[in-house]
Amino acid sequence: MFAEDRCEKIMDYLRAHKSATIEALCRETFCSPATVRRDLIELERMGLLHRRHGGAAIATERSTEYAHAFRNMENREGKLQIAALVESFLCDGLSLFLDSSSTVLAVCPLLGRYKNLTVVTNGLFTAQRLTQEGGADTFLAGGHIKPGSASVTGELAVPFLESFKADLCLVSCRGADVEGAYEADLQQALIKKQMLRSARAALLLCDHSKLGRSYFYKLAGFSRFEAILTDRPPQPEFVQAVSAAGSEMLFP
């Protein structure tokens, strides 16, 4: 089992049980105690858990941002399914805002199929991937780079985004309930809200693990989005809330 898969299994177990012993994680990952301890050290460095004697406990996550390296490995298959749904909204000549999320990053390979795209992003990995794919004239916001986030935020980034008007905005979120989408980090929330203000249309990319979870900073109600794209059939109350807001919920 690769390190990314082990770490994902460890975090899935901790999310379900809140804490775990080394022995339990060894059984879950089919790995030795030494391997599990190395993974726990790395996950603690990323701020996702706290090690303690004989095991670990999940870190409180309501007001913190996941390290980009871990977010990028979470639910990879789901992100690819969401990216495939985005393609029906793409065409040649579009201008787009892309946030720095790992879910939006999964859309970048698709953009190489289209001509004359203009993209504005605050994501370092997003900008890098777009230059590799080709086909998009890319602008990267300037500002502060938070350690571990691969994301440009801060007071310089928001005015930069105000200089553009895009056809379509693609944003993810940390959680969504029947009232709308939320972000856990203030600086990320400010960036995404400005993108939404400066776009003619917007899509919310939200995998199933984020549904039913709210955070302190509200990004927008569902009426702001043309569609909410997720990777699994949502609960009926979400479909009803999205439909009542005049939007559409799409899933494979």
CSV table of C-alpha atoms in Angstrom, one decimal, residues 43-192:
chain,number,residue,atom,x,y,z
A,43,LEU,CA,0.0,13.6,9.5
A,44,GLU,CA,0.7,15.4,12.7
A,45,ARG,CA,3.2,17.7,10.9
A,46,MET,CA,0.3,18.6,8.5
A,47,GLY,CA,-1.9,19.5,11.5
A,48,LEU,CA,-4.4,16.7,10.9
A,49,LEU,CA,-3.9,14.7,14.1
A,50,HIS,CA,-2.3,14.7,17.5
A,51,ARG,CA,0.0,11.8,18.5
A,52,ARG,CA,-0.2,10.4,22.0
A,53,HIS,CA,1.2,7.5,23.8
A,54,GLY,CA,0.2,4.3,21.9
A,55,GLY,CA,-1.8,6.0,19.2
A,56,ALA,CA,-3.3,9.2,17.9
A,57,ALA,CA,-6.4,11.4,18.0
A,58,ILE,CA,-7.9,13.5,15.2
A,59,ALA,CA,-7.2,17.3,15.3
A,60,THR,CA,-10.1,19.7,15.7
A,61,GLU,CA,-10.8,20.9,12.1
A,62,ARG,CA,-13.6,23.4,12.3
A,63,SER,CA,-11.5,26.5,11.8
A,64,THR,CA,-8.3,25.3,10.2
A,65,GLU,CA,-7.4,24.6,6.6
A,66,TYR,CA,-6.1,21.2,5.5
A,67,ALA,CA,-2.6,21.1,4.2
A,68,HIS,CA,-2.8,21.0,0.4
A,69,ALA,CA,-0.8,17.8,0.2
A,70,PHE,CA,-3.4,15.9,2.1
A,71,ARG,CA,-6.4,17.5,0.5
A,72,ASN,CA,-5.0,16.5,-2.9
A,73,MET,CA,-5.0,12.8,-2.0
A,74,GLU,CA,-8.4,12.7,-0.4
A,75,ASN,CA,-11.2,11.1,-2.5
A,76,ARG,CA,-9.3,11.2,-5.7
A,77,GLU,CA,-11.8,9.2,-7.6
A,78,GLY,CA,-14.7,11.5,-6.5
A,79,LYS,CA,-12.8,14.6,-7.7
A,80,LEU,CA,-12.3,13.0,-11.2
A,81,GLN,CA,-16.0,12.3,-11.3
A,82,ILE,CA,-16.8,15.9,-10.5
A,83,ALA,CA,-14.3,17.1,-13.0
A,84,ALA,CA,-16.1,15.1,-15.7
A,85,LEU,CA,-19.3,16.8,-14.9
A,86,VAL,CA,-17.7,20.2,-15.3
A,87,GLU,CA,-16.9,19.5,-19.0
A,88,SER,CA,-20.5,20.1,-20.1
A,89,PHE,CA,-20.1,23.7,-19.1
A,90,LEU,CA,-16.8,24.3,-21.0
A,91,CYS,CA,-16.2,25.7,-24.5
A,92,ASP,CA,-13.6,27.5,-26.5
A,93,GLY,CA,-13.0,31.2,-25.6
A,94,LEU,CA,-14.1,31.1,-22.0
A,95,SER,CA,-12.7,33.2,-19.2
A,96,LEU,CA,-12.6,31.5,-15.8
A,97,PHE,CA,-11.8,32.0,-12.1
A,98,LEU,CA,-10.4,28.9,-10.6
A,99,ASP,CA,-9.8,28.6,-6.8
A,100,SER,CA,-6.9,26.8,-5.3
A,101,SER,CA,-8.7,23.7,-4.1
A,102,SER,CA,-7.6,20.2,-5.0
A,103,THR,CA,-11.1,19.6,-6.4
A,104,VAL,CA,-10.8,22.4,-9.0
A,105,LEU,CA,-7.2,21.3,-9.7
A,106,ALA,CA,-8.7,18.0,-11.0
A,107,VAL,CA,-10.5,20.0,-13.8
A,108,CYS,CA,-7.2,21.4,-15.2
A,109,PRO,CA,-6.4,18.5,-17.5
A,110,LEU,CA,-9.7,19.0,-19.2
A,111,LEU,CA,-9.0,22.6,-20.0
A,112,GLY,CA,-6.2,21.6,-22.3
A,113,ARG,CA,-8.8,20.4,-24.8
A,114,TYR,CA,-10.1,23.9,-25.4
A,115,LYS,CA,-8.8,26.9,-27.2
A,116,ASN,CA,-8.4,30.6,-26.3
A,117,LEU,CA,-9.2,30.2,-22.6
A,118,THR,CA,-8.3,32.9,-20.0
A,119,VAL,CA,-7.9,31.8,-16.4
A,120,VAL,CA,-7.4,33.7,-13.2
A,121,THR,CA,-6.4,31.6,-10.2
A,122,ASN,CA,-4.9,31.9,-6.7
A,123,GLY,CA,-3.6,28.4,-6.8
A,124,LEU,CA,0.1,27.7,-7.3
A,125,PHE,CA,-0.5,24.1,-8.3
A,126,THR,CA,-3.4,25.2,-10.5
A,127,ALA,CA,-1.3,27.7,-12.4
A,128,GLN,CA,1.5,25.3,-12.8
A,129,ARG,CA,-0.8,22.5,-14.1
A,130,LEU,CA,-2.4,25.0,-16.6
A,131,THR,CA,0.9,25.9,-18.0
A,132,GLN,CA,1.8,22.2,-18.5
A,133,GLU,CA,-1.5,21.5,-20.2
A,134,GLY,CA,-1.3,24.6,-22.5
A,135,GLY,CA,-4.2,26.3,-24.2
A,136,ALA,CA,-5.0,28.8,-21.4
A,137,ASP,CA,-3.7,32.3,-20.9
A,138,THR,CA,-3.1,32.2,-17.1
A,139,PHE,CA,-3.0,34.9,-14.5
A,140,LEU,CA,-1.8,34.1,-10.9
A,141,ALA,CA,-3.0,36.4,-8.1
A,142,GLY,CA,-0.2,38.0,-6.0
A,143,GLY,CA,-0.2,38.0,-2.2
A,144,HIS,CA,0.6,35.9,0.8
A,145,ILE,CA,1.3,32.2,0.5
A,146,LYS,CA,0.3,30.2,3.6
A,147,PRO,CA,2.7,27.4,4.5
A,148,GLY,CA,1.4,24.1,3.3
A,149,SER,CA,-1.6,25.5,1.3
A,150,ALA,CA,-0.1,26.3,-2.1
A,151,SER,CA,-2.6,29.1,-2.2
A,152,VAL,CA,-2.2,32.9,-2.6
A,153,THR,CA,-4.4,34.9,-0.2
A,154,GLY,CA,-4.3,38.2,1.7
A,155,GLU,CA,-5.0,41.8,1.1
A,156,LEU,CA,-3.1,42.0,-2.1
A,157,ALA,CA,-4.9,39.1,-3.8
A,158,VAL,CA,-8.5,40.4,-3.5
A,159,PRO,CA,-7.8,43.7,-5.3
A,160,PHE,CA,-6.0,41.8,-8.0
A,161,LEU,CA,-9.2,39.7,-8.6
A,162,GLU,CA,-11.3,42.8,-8.8
A,163,SER,CA,-9.5,43.7,-12.0
A,164,PHE,CA,-11.2,40.8,-13.9
A,165,LYS,CA,-14.6,39.8,-15.0
A,166,ALA,CA,-15.0,36.1,-15.9
A,167,ASP,CA,-17.6,34.1,-17.7
A,168,LEU,CA,-17.4,31.2,-15.2
A,169,CYS,CA,-16.2,30.6,-11.7
A,170,LEU,CA,-15.3,27.2,-10.4
A,171,VAL,CA,-15.0,27.0,-6.6
A,172,SER,CA,-15.0,24.3,-4.0
A,173,CYS,CA,-15.8,24.6,-0.3
A,174,ARG,CA,-15.1,23.0,3.1
A,175,GLY,CA,-18.7,22.2,3.7
A,176,ALA,CA,-22.3,22.7,2.6
A,177,ASP,CA,-25.7,22.4,4.3
A,178,VAL,CA,-29.2,23.1,3.1
A,179,GLU,CA,-28.5,26.9,3.4
A,180,GLY,CA,-25.4,27.1,1.2
A,181,ALA,CA,-21.7,26.6,1.1
A,182,TYR,CA,-19.1,27.4,3.7
A,183,GLU,CA,-15.3,27.9,4.2
A,184,ALA,CA,-13.3,27.3,7.3
A,185,ASP,CA,-10.5,29.8,6.6
A,186,LEU,CA,-11.3,33.5,6.4
A,187,GLN,CA,-8.6,34.3,3.8
A,188,GLN,CA,-9.8,31.6,1.5
A,189,ALA,CA,-13.4,32.8,2.0
A,190,LEU,CA,-12.5,36.3,1.0
A,191,ILE,CA,-10.8,35.1,-2.2
A,192,LYS,CA,-13.7,32.9,-3.2
